[in-house]
PDB file of C-alpha atoms in Angstrom:
ATOM      1  CA  MET A  11      -2.141   1.233  -3.669  1.00  0.00           C
ATOM      2  CA  THR A  12       1.407   1.792  -4.805  1.00  0.00           C
ATOM      3  CA  GLY A  13       4.843   0.320  -4.522  1.00  0.00           C
ATOM      4  CA  ARG A  14       7.968  -0.162  -6.561  1.00  0.00           C
ATOM      5  CA  THR A  15      11.395  -1.399  -5.674  1.00  0.00           C
ATOM      6  CA  THR A  16      14.397  -2.644  -7.604  1.00  0.00           C
ATOM      7  CA  THR A  17      15.976  -4.948  -5.005  1.00  0.00           C
ATOM      8  CA  MET A  18      14.119  -8.058  -6.035  1.00  0.00           C
ATOM      9  CA  ASN A  19      16.606 -10.981  -6.258  1.00  0.00           C
ATOM     10  CA  THR A  20      14.965 -14.225  -5.108  1.00  0.00           C
ATOM     11  CA  MET A  21      18.197 -15.971  -4.131  1.00  0.00           C
ATOM     12  CA  SER A  22      21.199 -14.716  -2.214  1.00  0.00           C
ATOM     13  CA  ALA A  23      24.764 -15.796  -2.836  1.00  0.00           C
ATOM     14  CA  MET A  24      24.326 -18.221   0.062  1.00  0.00           C
ATOM     15  CA  GLY A  25      21.178 -19.808  -1.372  1.00  0.00           C
ATOM     16  CA  PRO A  26      17.491 -19.570  -0.348  1.00  0.00           C
ATOM     17  CA  ARG A  27      16.688 -17.366   2.605  1.00  0.00           C
ATOM     18  CA  THR A  28      13.633 -16.643   4.690  1.00  0.00           C
ATOM     19  CA  SER A  29      12.588 -13.223   5.851  1.00  0.00           C
ATOM     20  CA  ARG A  30      10.718 -12.308   9.025  1.00  0.00           C
ATOM     21  CA  LEU A  31       8.927  -8.987   8.775  1.00  0.00           C
ATOM     22  CA  ARG A  32       6.897  -6.901  11.182  1.00  0.00           C
ATOM     23  CA  ILE A  33       4.324  -4.829   9.301  1.00  0.00           C
ATOM     24  CA  ARG A  34       2.344  -1.843  10.570  1.00  0.00           C
ATOM     25  CA  HIS A  35      -0.509  -0.617   8.357  1.00  0.00           C
ATOM     26  CA  GLU A  36      -2.369   2.404   9.710  1.00  0.00           C
ATOM     27  CA  THR A  37      -5.303   4.162   8.047  1.00  0.00           C
ATOM     28  CA  CYS A  38      -6.671   7.438   9.432  1.00  0.00           C
ATOM     29  CA  VAL A  39     -10.000   8.802   8.225  1.00  0.00           C
ATOM     30  CA  SER A  40     -11.093  12.341   9.168  1.00  0.00           C
ATOM     31  CA  TYR A  41     -14.604  13.603   8.530  1.00  0.00           C
ATOM     32  CA  ALA A  42     -15.562  17.209   7.737  1.00  0.00           C
ATOM     33  CA  GLN A  43     -18.178  16.849  10.465  1.00  0.00           C
ATOM     34  CA  ALA A  44     -18.711  14.051  12.932  1.00  0.00           C
ATOM     35  CA  ALA A  45     -20.004  10.921  11.220  1.00  0.00           C
ATOM     36  CA  VAL A  46     -23.234   9.759  12.821  1.00  0.00           C
ATOM     37  CA  SER A  47     -22.341   6.094  12.242  1.00  0.00           C
ATOM     38  CA  SER A  48     -20.131   3.935  10.055  1.00  0.00           C
ATOM     39  CA  HIS A  49     -19.967   0.298   8.933  1.00  0.00           C
ATOM     40  CA  ASN A  50     -16.573  -1.058   7.897  1.00  0.00           C
ATOM     41  CA  GLU A  51     -14.633  -4.018   6.475  1.00  0.00           C
ATOM     42  CA  VAL A  52     -10.862  -4.345   6.748  1.00  0.00           C
ATOM     43  CA  ARG A  53      -8.642  -6.715   4.746  1.00  0.00           C
ATOM     44  CA  MET A  54      -5.167  -6.207   6.216  1.00  0.00           C
ATOM     45  CA  THR A  55      -4.342  -9.588   7.777  1.00  0.00           C
ATOM     46  CA  PRO A  56      -1.685 -11.571   5.833  1.00  0.00           C
ATOM     47  CA  LEU A  57      -2.537 -15.138   4.879  1.00  0.00           C
ATOM     48  CA  THR A  58      -0.718 -18.278   6.001  1.00  0.00           C
ATOM     49  CA  LEU A  59       0.458 -20.172   2.927  1.00  0.00           C
ATOM     50  CA  PRO A  60       3.132 -22.740   2.021  1.00  0.00           C
ATOM     51  CA  GLU A  61       5.681 -19.950   1.430  1.00  0.00           C
ATOM     52  CA  GLN A  62       4.326 -17.491   4.019  1.00  0.00           C
ATOM     53  CA  THR A  63       3.453 -17.958   7.702  1.00  0.00           C
ATOM     54  CA  THR A  64       1.620 -15.332   9.718  1.00  0.00           C
ATOM     55  CA  LEU A  65       3.031 -15.660  13.230  1.00  0.00           C
ATOM     56  CA  ASP A  66       0.954 -12.886  14.764  1.00  0.00           C
ATOM     57  CA  ALA A  67      -1.714 -10.487  13.512  1.00  0.00           C
ATOM     58  CA  ARG A  68      -4.115  -8.065  15.130  1.00  0.00           C
ATOM     59  CA  VAL A  69      -6.341  -5.168  14.131  1.00  0.00           C
ATOM     60  CA  THR A  70      -7.221  -2.324  16.505  1.00  0.00           C
ATOM     61  CA  ILE A  71      -9.765   0.439  16.052  1.00  0.00           C
ATOM     62  CA  SER A  72     -10.040   3.939  17.484  1.00  0.00           C
ATOM     63  CA  PRO A  73     -12.651   4.796  18.710  1.00  0.00           C
ATOM     64  CA  ALA A  74     -12.715   1.347  20.285  1.00  0.00           C
ATOM     65  CA  THR A  75     -15.602  -0.884  19.303  1.00  0.00           C
ATOM     66  CA  ALA A  76     -16.517  -4.549  19.027  1.00  0.00           C
ATOM     67  CA  MET A  77     -15.049  -6.395  16.038  1.00  0.00           C
ATOM     68  CA  TRP A  78     -15.655  -9.712  14.338  1.00  0.00           C
ATOM     69  CA  SER A  79     -13.777 -11.639  11.674  1.00  0.00           C
ATOM     70  CA  TYR A  80     -14.604 -14.091   8.913  1.00  0.00           C
ATOM     71  CA  TRP A  81     -13.198 -15.516   5.678  1.00  0.00           C
ATOM     72  CA  ASP A  82     -14.768 -14.134   2.532  1.00  0.00           C
ATOM     73  CA  TYR A  83     -15.561 -16.030  -0.660  1.00  0.00           C
ATOM     74  CA  TRP A  84     -12.087 -15.389  -2.088  1.00  0.00           C
ATOM     75  CA  GLY A  85     -10.282 -16.714   0.999  1.00  0.00           C
ATOM     76  CA  THR A  86      -9.290 -13.399   2.567  1.00  0.00           C
ATOM     77  CA  GLN A  87      -9.617 -12.761   6.298  1.00  0.00           C
ATOM     78  CA  VAL A  88     -11.982  -9.850   6.940  1.00  0.00           C
ATOM     79  CA  THR A  89     -12.317  -7.789  10.115  1.00  0.00           C
ATOM     80  CA  GLY A  90     -15.698  -6.112  10.424  1.00  0.00           C
ATOM     81  CA  PHE A  91     -16.906  -3.445  12.828  1.00  0.00           C
ATOM     82  CA  ASP A  92     -19.616  -0.816  13.284  1.00  0.00           C
ATOM     83  CA  LEU A  93     -19.377   2.553  15.008  1.00  0.00           C
ATOM     84  CA  MET A  94     -22.848   3.642  16.094  1.00  0.00           C
ATOM     85  CA  GLU A  95     -21.872   6.798  17.992  1.00  0.00           C
ATOM     86  CA  PRO A  96     -20.818  10.116  16.382  1.00  0.00           C
ATOM     87  CA  HIS A  97     -17.078  10.245  15.638  1.00  0.00           C
ATOM     88  CA  GLU A  98     -14.877  12.803  13.892  1.00  0.00           C
ATOM     89  CA  ASN A  99     -11.981  10.438  13.161  1.00  0.00           C
ATOM     90  CA  LEU A 100     -11.416   6.749  12.569  1.00  0.00           C
ATOM     91  CA  THR A 101      -8.016   5.080  12.938  1.00  0.00           C
ATOM     92  CA  ILE A 102      -7.420   1.476  11.872  1.00  0.00           C
ATOM     93  CA  THR A 103      -4.116  -0.124  12.838  1.00  0.00           C
ATOM     94  CA  ALA A 104      -3.150  -3.572  11.546  1.00  0.00           C
ATOM     95  CA  LEU A 105      -0.014  -5.148  13.035  1.00  0.00           C
ATOM     96  CA  SER A 106       1.407  -8.425  11.758  1.00  0.00           C
ATOM     97  CA  LEU A 107       4.521 -10.565  12.003  1.00  0.00           C
ATOM     98  CA  VAL A 108       5.130 -12.687   8.921  1.00  0.00           C
ATOM     99  CA  GLU A 109       7.820 -15.143   7.885  1.00  0.00           C
ATOM    100  CA  THR A 110       8.266 -15.614   4.155  1.00  0.00           C
ATOM    101  CA  SER A 111      10.355 -17.953   2.003  1.00  0.00           C
ATOM    102  CA  PRO A 112      11.593 -17.766  -1.602  1.00  0.00           C
ATOM    103  CA  PRO A 113       9.278 -19.259  -4.229  1.00  0.00           C
ATOM    104  CA  VAL A 114       9.809 -22.828  -5.315  1.00  0.00           C
ATOM    105  CA  PRO A 115      11.323 -23.333  -8.792  1.00  0.00           C
ATOM    106  CA  LEU A 116       8.834 -23.163 -11.621  1.00  0.00           C
ATOM    107  CA  ALA A 117       7.563 -26.542 -12.735  1.00  0.00           C
ATOM    108  CA  THR A 118       7.118 -27.503 -16.371  1.00  0.00           C
ATOM    109  CA  PRO A 119       3.781 -25.917 -17.286  1.00  0.00           C
ATOM    110  CA  PRO A 120       0.865 -27.740 -18.893  1.00  0.00           C
ATOM    111  CA  SER A 121       0.068 -27.172 -22.545  1.00  0.00           C
ATOM    112  CA  TRP A 122      -2.284 -24.366 -23.521  1.00  0.00           C
ATOM    113  CA  ALA A 123      -4.915 -26.978 -24.360  1.00  0.00           C
ATOM    114  CA  GLU A 124      -4.609 -28.452 -20.875  1.00  0.00           C
ATOM    115  CA  VAL A 125      -4.893 -24.984 -19.307  1.00  0.00           C
ATOM    116  CA  ALA A 126      -8.050 -24.295 -21.325  1.00  0.00           C
ATOM    117  CA  GLU A 127      -9.616 -27.629 -20.360  1.00  0.00           C
ATOM    118  CA  GLU A 128      -8.900 -27.145 -16.661  1.00  0.00           C
ATOM    119  CA  ALA A 129     -10.134 -23.544 -16.721  1.00  0.00           C
ATOM    120  CA  SER A 130     -13.438 -24.516 -18.322  1.00  0.00           C
ATOM    121  CA  ASN A 131     -14.214 -27.204 -15.745  1.00  0.00           C
ATOM    122  CA  SER A 132     -13.288 -25.604 -12.420  1.00  0.00           C
ATOM    123  CA  ARG A 133     -13.358 -22.411 -10.373  1.00  0.00           C
ATOM    124  CA  LEU A 134     -10.498 -21.194 -12.525  1.00  0.00           C
ATOM    125  CA  LEU A 135     -13.213 -19.937 -14.851  1.00  0.00           C
ATOM    126  CA  GLU A 136     -13.859 -17.107 -12.372  1.00  0.00           C
ATOM    127  CA  TYR A 137     -10.357 -15.836 -13.113  1.00  0.00           C
ATOM    128  CA  MET A 138     -10.905 -15.878 -16.870  1.00  0.00           C
ATOM    129  CA  VAL A 139     -13.820 -13.434 -16.957  1.00  0.00           C
ATOM    130  CA  PRO A 140     -13.087  -9.715 -17.457  1.00  0.00           C
ATOM    131  CA  THR A 141     -14.303  -7.270 -14.819  1.00  0.00           C
ATOM    132  CA  ARG A 142     -15.010  -3.576 -15.088  1.00  0.00           C
ATOM    133  CA  ARG A 143     -11.497  -2.814 -13.854  1.00  0.00           C
ATOM    134  CA  THR A 144      -9.620  -5.409 -15.910  1.00  0.00           C
ATOM    135  CA  ALA A 145     -11.481  -5.373 -19.253  1.00  0.00           C
ATOM    136  CA  VAL A 146      -9.204  -4.728 -22.245  1.00  0.00           C
ATOM    137  CA  THR A 147      -9.855  -3.911 -25.883  1.00  0.00           C
ATOM    138  CA  GLU A 148      -9.507  -6.322 -28.787  1.00  0.00           C
ATOM    139  CA  GLU A 149      -6.559  -4.272 -29.991  1.00  0.00           C
ATOM    140  CA  LEU A 150      -4.716  -4.813 -26.715  1.00  0.00           C
ATOM    141  CA  THR A 151      -5.642  -8.493 -26.749  1.00  0.00           C
ATOM    142  CA  ASP A 152      -4.118  -8.855 -30.220  1.00  0.00           C
ATOM    143  CA  LEU A 153      -0.949  -7.176 -28.956  1.00  0.00           C
ATOM    144  CA  ALA A 154      -0.670  -9.630 -26.057  1.00  0.00           C
ATOM    145  CA  ARG A 155      -1.462 -12.607 -28.295  1.00  0.00           C
ATOM    146  CA  ALA A 156       1.278 -11.612 -30.729  1.00  0.00           C
ATOM    147  CA  ALA A 157       3.811 -11.269 -27.901  1.00  0.00           C
ATOM    148  CA  SER A 158       2.942 -14.726 -26.558  1.00  0.00           C
ATOM    149  CA  GLY A 159       3.172 -16.579 -29.846  1.00  0.00           C
ATOM    150  CA  GLY A 160       5.147 -19.808 -29.392  1.00  0.00           C
ATOM    151  CA  LEU A 161       5.697 -19.227 -25.656  1.00  0.00           C
ATOM    152  CA  ASP A 162       4.610 -21.461 -22.787  1.00  0.00           C
ATOM    153  CA  PRO A 163       2.397 -20.057 -19.996  1.00  0.00           C
ATOM    154  CA  HIS A 164       5.327 -19.050 -17.744  1.00  0.00           C
ATOM    155  CA  GLU A 165       7.086 -17.259 -20.586  1.00  0.00           C
ATOM    156  CA  THR A 166       3.808 -15.664 -21.636  1.00  0.00           C
ATOM    157  CA  ALA A 167       3.169 -14.207 -18.180  1.00  0.00           C
ATOM    158  CA  ALA A 168       6.586 -12.511 -18.236  1.00  0.00           C
ATOM    159  CA  ALA A 169       6.242 -11.316 -21.844  1.00  0.00           C
ATOM    160  CA  VAL A 170       2.786  -9.793 -21.338  1.00  0.00           C
ATOM    161  CA  SER A 171       3.879  -8.193 -18.064  1.00  0.00           C
ATOM    162  CA  ASP A 172       6.757  -6.563 -19.933  1.00  0.00           C
ATOM    163  CA  ILE A 173       4.333  -5.127 -22.502  1.00  0.00           C
ATOM    164  CA  VAL A 174       2.401  -3.475 -19.705  1.00  0.00           C
ATOM    165  CA  ALA A 175       5.481  -2.221 -17.848  1.00  0.00           C
ATOM    166  CA  ASP A 176       6.949  -0.833 -21.085  1.00  0.00           C
ATOM    167  CA  ARG A 177       3.776   1.154 -21.753  1.00  0.00           C
ATOM    168  CA  VAL A 178       2.622   2.205 -18.264  1.00  0.00           C
ATOM    169  CA  ALA A 179       5.228   4.157 -16.318  1.00  0.00           C
ATOM    170  CA  TYR A 180       5.057   3.789 -12.557  1.00  0.00           C
ATOM    171  CA  VAL A 181       4.043   7.275 -11.383  1.00  0.00           C
ATOM    172  CA  PRO A 182       2.651   7.593  -7.822  1.00  0.00           C
ATOM    173  CA  GLY A 183      -0.528   9.654  -7.815  1.00  0.00           C
ATOM    174  CA  ALA A 184      -1.054   9.362 -11.575  1.00  0.00           C
ATOM    175  CA  THR A 185      -4.325   7.504 -11.074  1.00  0.00           C
ATOM    176  CA  GLY A 186      -6.971   6.980  -8.407  1.00  0.00           C
ATOM    177  CA  VAL A 187      -8.584   3.929  -6.843  1.00  0.00           C
ATOM    178  CA  GLN A 188     -11.422   4.066  -9.425  1.00  0.00           C
ATOM    179  CA  THR A 189      -9.131   4.038 -12.477  1.00  0.00           C
ATOM    180  CA  VAL A 190      -9.665   1.100 -14.856  1.00  0.00           C
ATOM    181  CA  ALA A 191      -7.016  -0.735 -16.843  1.00  0.00           C
ATOM    182  CA  THR A 192      -7.584   0.889 -20.221  1.00  0.00           C
ATOM    183  CA  GLU A 193      -7.377   4.391 -18.726  1.00  0.00           C
ATOM    184  CA  ALA A 194      -3.916   3.684 -17.345  1.00  0.00           C
ATOM    185  CA  TRP A 195      -2.854   2.263 -20.719  1.00  0.00           C
ATOM    186  CA  GLU A 196      -4.111   5.309 -22.603  1.00  0.00           C
ATOM    187  CA  GLN A 197      -2.343   7.825 -20.376  1.00  0.00           C
ATOM    188  CA  GLY A 198       0.799   5.700 -20.129  1.00  0.00           C
ATOM    189  CA  ALA A 199       1.122   6.120 -16.367  1.00  0.00           C
ATOM    190  CA  GLY A 200      -0.261   4.509 -13.250  1.00  0.00           C
ATOM    191  CA  VAL A 201       0.515   2.695 -10.033  1.00  0.00           C
ATOM    192  CA  CYS A 202       0.936  -0.995  -9.221  1.00  0.00           C
ATOM    193  CA  GLN A 203      -2.830  -1.444  -8.977  1.00  0.00           C
ATOM    194  CA  ASP A 204      -3.266  -0.317 -12.591  1.00  0.00           C
ATOM    195  CA  ILE A 205      -0.334  -2.382 -13.841  1.00  0.00           C
ATOM    196  CA  ALA A 206      -1.733  -5.483 -12.109  1.00  0.00           C
ATOM    197  CA  HIS A 207      -5.210  -4.851 -13.528  1.00  0.00           C
ATOM    198  CA  LEU A 208      -3.838  -4.503 -17.052  1.00  0.00           C
ATOM    199  CA  THR A 209      -1.667  -7.595 -16.766  1.00  0.00           C
ATOM    200  CA  ALA A 210      -4.528  -9.662 -15.374  1.00  0.00           C
ATOM    201  CA  GLY A 211      -6.897  -8.457 -18.086  1.00  0.00           C
ATOM    202  CA  LEU A 212      -4.489  -9.275 -20.909  1.00  0.00           C
ATOM    203  CA  LEU A 213      -3.520 -12.697 -19.568  1.00  0.00           C
ATOM    204  CA  ARG A 214      -7.169 -13.638 -19.108  1.00  0.00           C
ATOM    205  CA  ALA A 215      -7.980 -12.420 -22.616  1.00  0.00           C
ATOM    206  CA  ILE A 216      -5.418 -14.791 -24.159  1.00  0.00           C
ATOM    207  CA  GLY A 217      -6.478 -17.786 -22.069  1.00  0.00           C
ATOM    208  CA  LEU A 218      -4.430 -17.779 -18.865  1.00  0.00           C
ATOM    209  CA  PRO A 219      -6.399 -17.783 -15.554  1.00  0.00           C
ATOM    210  CA  THR A 220      -5.086 -14.852 -13.529  1.00  0.00           C
ATOM    211  CA  ARG A 221      -5.975 -13.366 -10.175  1.00  0.00           C
ATOM    212  CA  TYR A 222      -5.214  -9.989  -8.642  1.00  0.00           C
ATOM    213  CA  VAL A 223      -3.103 -10.074  -5.469  1.00  0.00           C
ATOM    214  CA  SER A 224      -3.173  -7.454  -2.718  1.00  0.00           C
ATOM    215  CA  GLY A 225      -0.492  -7.258  -0.065  1.00  0.00           C
ATOM    216  CA  TYR A 226       2.817  -5.664   0.822  1.00  0.00           C
ATOM    217  CA  LEU A 227       6.279  -5.410  -0.671  1.00  0.00           C
ATOM    218  CA  HIS A 228       9.270  -4.713   1.574  1.00  0.00           C
ATOM    219  CA  PRO A 229      11.118  -1.849  -0.161  1.00  0.00           C
ATOM    220  CA  GLU A 230      14.585  -2.715   1.214  1.00  0.00           C
ATOM    221  CA  ARG A 231      15.264  -6.436   1.185  1.00  0.00           C
ATOM    222  CA  ASP A 232      18.551  -6.043   3.047  1.00  0.00           C
ATOM    223  CA  ALA A 233      17.426  -3.357   5.485  1.00  0.00           C
ATOM    224  CA  GLU A 234      19.189  -3.272   8.824  1.00  0.00           C
ATOM    225  CA  LEU A 235      17.521  -5.482  11.406  1.00  0.00           C
ATOM    226  CA  HIS A 236      15.020  -3.722  13.692  1.00  0.00           C
ATOM    227  CA  ARG A 237      15.169  -0.480  11.673  1.00  0.00           C
ATOM    228  CA  PRO A 238      11.672   0.634  10.576  1.00  0.00           C
ATOM    229  CA  VAL A 239      11.373   1.370   6.857  1.00  0.00           C
ATOM    230  CA  ALA A 240       8.529   3.333   5.286  1.00  0.00           C
ATOM    231  CA  GLY A 241       6.711   1.394   2.591  1.00  0.00           C
ATOM    232  CA  GLN A 242       3.367   1.003   0.898  1.00  0.00           C
ATOM    233  CA  SER A 243       0.784  -1.593   0.101  1.00  0.00           C
ATOM    234  CA  HIS A 244       1.313  -3.346  -3.214  1.00  0.00           C
ATOM    235  CA  ALA A 245      -0.457  -5.292  -5.964  1.00  0.00           C
ATOM    236  CA  TRP A 246       0.702  -7.986  -8.366  1.00  0.00           C
ATOM    237  CA  VAL A 247      -0.788 -11.050 -10.103  1.00  0.00           C
ATOM    238  CA  GLU A 248      -0.860 -14.825  -9.858  1.00  0.00           C
ATOM    239  CA  TYR A 249      -1.473 -16.922 -12.967  1.00  0.00           C
ATOM    240  CA  TRP A 250      -2.390 -20.606 -13.184  1.00  0.00           C
ATOM    241  CA  ALA A 251      -0.053 -22.914 -15.101  1.00  0.00           C
ATOM    242  CA  GLY A 252      -0.610 -26.234 -13.350  1.00  0.00           C
ATOM    243  CA  ASP A 253      -0.349 -24.352 -10.061  1.00  0.00           C
ATOM    244  CA  TRP A 254      -0.522 -20.700  -9.069  1.00  0.00           C
ATOM    245  CA  SER A 255       2.630 -18.648  -9.693  1.00  0.00           C
ATOM    246  CA  GLY A 256       3.103 -15.049  -8.588  1.00  0.00           C
ATOM    247  CA  TYR A 257       4.522 -12.360 -10.864  1.00  0.00           C
ATOM    248  CA  ASP A 258       5.082  -8.691 -10.068  1.00  0.00           C
ATOM    249  CA  PRO A 259       4.721  -6.774 -13.349  1.00  0.00           C
ATOM    250  CA  THR A 260       5.546  -3.431 -11.747  1.00  0.00           C
ATOM    251  CA  ASN A 261       9.009  -4.718 -10.888  1.00  0.00           C
ATOM    252  CA  ARG A 262       9.302  -7.284 -13.725  1.00  0.00           C
ATOM    253  CA  THR A 263      10.031 -10.153 -11.364  1.00  0.00           C
ATOM    254  CA  ARG A 264       8.556 -13.270  -9.825  1.00  0.00           C
ATOM    255  CA  ALA A 265       6.930 -12.692  -6.453  1.00  0.00           C
ATOM    256  CA  ASN A 266       9.467 -13.609  -3.781  1.00  0.00           C
ATOM    257  CA  GLU A 267      10.147 -13.481  -0.042  1.00  0.00           C
ATOM    258  CA  SER A 268       9.786  -9.677  -0.036  1.00  0.00           C
ATOM    259  CA  HIS A 269       6.135 -10.016  -1.082  1.00  0.00           C
ATOM    260  CA  VAL A 270       3.500 -10.577   1.621  1.00  0.00           C
ATOM    261  CA  ILE A 271       0.060 -11.731   0.468  1.00  0.00           C
ATOM    262  CA  VAL A 272      -3.089 -10.407   2.154  1.00  0.00           C
ATOM    263  CA  GLY A 273      -5.754 -11.363  -0.375  1.00  0.00           C
ATOM    264  CA  ARG A 274      -6.513 -12.507  -3.902  1.00  0.00           C
ATOM    265  CA  GLY A 275      -9.505 -11.896  -6.108  1.00  0.00           C
ATOM    266  CA  ARG A 276     -10.648 -10.851  -9.557  1.00  0.00           C
ATOM    267  CA  ASP A 277      -9.546  -7.242  -9.049  1.00  0.00           C
ATOM    268  CA  TYR A 278      -9.068  -4.539  -6.412  1.00  0.00           C
ATOM    269  CA  ASP A 279     -12.754  -4.502  -5.504  1.00  0.00           C
ATOM    270  CA  ASP A 280     -12.498  -8.051  -4.114  1.00  0.00           C
ATOM    271  CA  VAL A 281      -9.560  -7.254  -1.802  1.00  0.00           C
ATOM    272  CA  THR A 282      -9.890  -3.562  -0.880  1.00  0.00           C
ATOM    273  CA  PRO A 283      -7.882  -2.995   2.333  1.00  0.00           C
ATOM    274  CA  HIS A 284     -10.604  -0.794   3.854  1.00  0.00           C
ATOM    275  CA  LYS A 285     -14.119  -0.231   2.636  1.00  0.00           C
ATOM    276  CA  GLY A 286     -17.137   1.127   4.432  1.00  0.00           C
ATOM    277  CA  VAL A 287     -20.137   3.395   4.453  1.00  0.00           C
ATOM    278  CA  TYR A 288     -20.999   6.159   6.887  1.00  0.00           C
ATOM    279  CA  ARG A 289     -23.695   8.747   7.626  1.00  0.00           C
ATOM    280  CA  GLY A 290     -22.238  12.227   7.565  1.00  0.00           C
ATOM    281  CA  VAL A 291     -20.428  14.855   5.512  1.00  0.00           C
ATOM    282  CA  ALA A 292     -17.604  13.682   3.259  1.00  0.00           C
ATOM    283  CA  GLY A 293     -14.057  14.445   4.362  1.00  0.00           C
ATOM    284  CA  GLY A 294     -10.700  14.266   2.616  1.00  0.00           C
ATOM    285  CA  PRO A 295      -8.920  11.106   1.473  1.00  0.00           C
ATOM    286  CA  PRO A 296      -7.625   8.797   4.208  1.00  0.00           C
ATOM    287  CA  GLU A 297      -4.041   9.058   5.397  1.00  0.00           C
ATOM    288  CA  VAL A 298      -2.229   5.733   5.093  1.00  0.00           C
ATOM    289  CA  LEU A 299       1.026   4.675   6.713  1.00  0.00           C
ATOM    290  CA  VAL A 300       2.765   1.358   6.005  1.00  0.00           C
ATOM    291  CA  GLU A 301       5.955   0.528   7.905  1.00  0.00           C
ATOM    292  CA  PHE A 302       8.185  -2.559   7.691  1.00  0.00           C
ATOM    293  CA  THR A 303      10.722  -3.777  10.202  1.00  0.00           C
ATOM    294  CA  ARG A 304      12.974  -6.720   9.361  1.00  0.00           C
ATOM    295  CA  VAL A 305      13.373  -8.685  12.564  1.00  0.00           C
ATOM    296  CA  ALA A 306      15.189 -11.780  11.291  1.00  0.00           C
TER     297      ALA A 306
END
């Protein structure tokens, strides 16, 4: 999962603006030999939220097969399907039309004591616990704690994100889907998934509930209408400071109308766009295409 852009202003000269985007996300899997069967889950359907409305969404599969959908524990829409006949290729195409709005202004955050009390007595606690992917060392925790000294939760989220972005250069292909946060820190390079994992791990370690967000980021905010633009899936974080606020540490900015949310969880494992198992000989990595078209 990758994605970086620098056109991230949340307000235009004319004030708040909405964005209507058509998104095509296609994943092609080829097997070295025909897979006897496969069992799959797809998380590629954008959510409908106060600042984001999914107007249309559909998932198609080739070879064609029956599908079903459900909402998982973390609130993400899942499309499931099985292929019980031999197949040499699998193509998953997710099409969606989404209207997004700029984020609302940040409210005055609660005190750190209030954050701690709320986190200890609610489901926020699930977003305070380190996972295999987000665990950080005590040394890194001390670094984040020093950077946040005297800052409120909103300021802390930005300051800690900057620590990560300063250390981990965005380098497509520098890491793989199994890379954990500390590995990206040590090598000083990674993709948005790694930067989000590190940021989430550090914010949790210093007492701020934080969840990993999977979705899309339009790479050209002012792209010509109806002109397809190649893009990628993206990852960022949301932290709780009285309410959930999105922050994109890869681009050092608040999440805005160019960000489209598909799912949230503790880390990538909770919101993997496509996961499955199959009987057969392993093939190469899947080919992924993400395309955006601004329609309004």
